[in-house]
Amino acid sequence: MKKICVIGSLNMDLVVNVDEMPKKGQTLIGSKFREIPGGKGGNQAVAASRLGGDVCMIGKVGNDGFGESLLKQLKADKINTDYVQVEEGPSGVALITVDQNAENSIVVSPGANFKLTKDDIDKCIDGIKESNTVVIQLETPIDTIKYALEKSKELGKFTILNPAPAVMLSDDIIKNVDLLTPNETELEILSGVSIKDEDDIKKAANIMMEKGVKQLIVTLGSKGSLYLDKDNMKFIKSYKVEAIDTTAAGDTYTGALSVAFSQNKSVEETMDFASKAGALSVTKVGAQTSIPNLYDIDNYKF
């Protein structure tokens, strides 16, 4: 099986439920509280591993209890953690408040994630060398992301960039991306095209391909997803489920894509598999607690 290297963030999500969001200066009594492993990098690595991938992770945690828990979860999911470094100081955390309408408010403190440097990529280069596919997001320093993509392409790897959280990216980053996986909002920000319909998506995708991206898979929420390259366009519908919490749905989708592509599945098979995985993730609460495995997908009645 081809190997997958995920480079990215590891956070502990601290989640509290409230009846309604607090107003400025207001103190509320919440109800349920949970500590849930998260971070876009960690989520995508866990998704890829649970869905059949052979995965290693490059990232950083702090030398605190959260760091220990994050590493423990990765190991429990059979992810190679040889390239996850422990940094002096706090791990990344996300403070999440969720109201009774499932609306949330999130504050992220990056902690050790923002201490991932170019030198760290060099120290962990064997993780990239040993892999066929490299998956990256945008919750670590941009200079490190740029360097990791450059090194991955120098080594002939297939690169997947999930451009979230959405920021403008330089052409020097974009040109080293084989597969870009934005949602509509992220594609708008990257391309500068206001997206209202499919023609706008095509226009935006063409701009990204002119900058060097080989393929795009644009996620359209409950509508489905759209694949584009210079010659083809394919639409795959979403699966209808009862949504409880959309946390990590996009990460699950991206992790599933990396696995299916590593198994040489067709574009249609890959997107259908990822759609099933993403749909199942919204039927449970939390980040990594919601990510399905192969058994879940095989036995769910879609």
XYZ file of N, CA, C and O in Angstrom, residues 2 30 40 84 91 103 105 142-143 152 168 205 219 236 277 288:
64
model
N 0.486 2.264 -0.774
C 1.204 3.526 -0.786
C 1.017 4.246 0.552
O -0.044 4.184 1.162
N -22.500 26.650 31.803
C -22.628 25.684 30.726
C -23.071 24.333 31.249
O -23.277 24.142 32.452
N -6.653 20.329 12.440
C -6.932 19.857 11.085
C -5.943 18.774 10.644
O -6.323 17.804 10.000
N 6.438 13.423 15.088
C 5.733 14.417 15.903
C 6.666 14.807 17.041
O 6.996 13.989 17.894
N 0.636 22.953 24.188
C 0.096 22.411 22.944
C -0.964 23.362 22.395
O -1.455 24.256 23.101
N -24.918 25.997 16.784
C -24.007 27.058 16.347
C -22.834 27.092 17.312
O -22.988 26.857 18.519
N -18.868 28.929 18.564
C -17.901 30.017 18.596
C -16.570 29.407 19.000
O -16.503 28.660 19.989
N 2.946 29.665 7.400
C 2.898 29.640 5.940
C 4.273 29.354 5.339
O 4.391 28.607 4.360
N 5.332 29.919 5.905
C 6.681 29.661 5.381
C 7.034 28.181 5.470
O 7.692 27.636 4.576
N 8.478 18.328 -0.935
C 7.659 17.192 -1.369
C 7.708 17.034 -2.880
O 7.839 15.923 -3.415
N -5.221 34.040 1.679
C -4.597 34.216 0.372
C -3.260 33.481 0.365
O -2.526 33.508 1.353
N -11.511 27.792 -10.830
C -10.640 26.618 -10.951
C -9.590 26.833 -12.042
O -8.422 26.460 -11.880
N -15.628 21.160 -2.558
C -16.741 20.638 -1.773
C -17.858 21.676 -1.724
O -17.610 22.875 -1.512
N -20.201 14.743 -8.070
C -20.619 13.605 -7.232
C -21.562 14.131 -6.155
O -21.235 15.080 -5.435
N -17.662 9.065 3.832
C -16.931 9.296 5.080
C -17.305 10.649 5.686
O -17.571 10.754 6.891
N -12.183 14.252 16.306
C -11.749 12.872 16.055
C -12.725 11.826 16.597
O -12.742 10.691 16.131
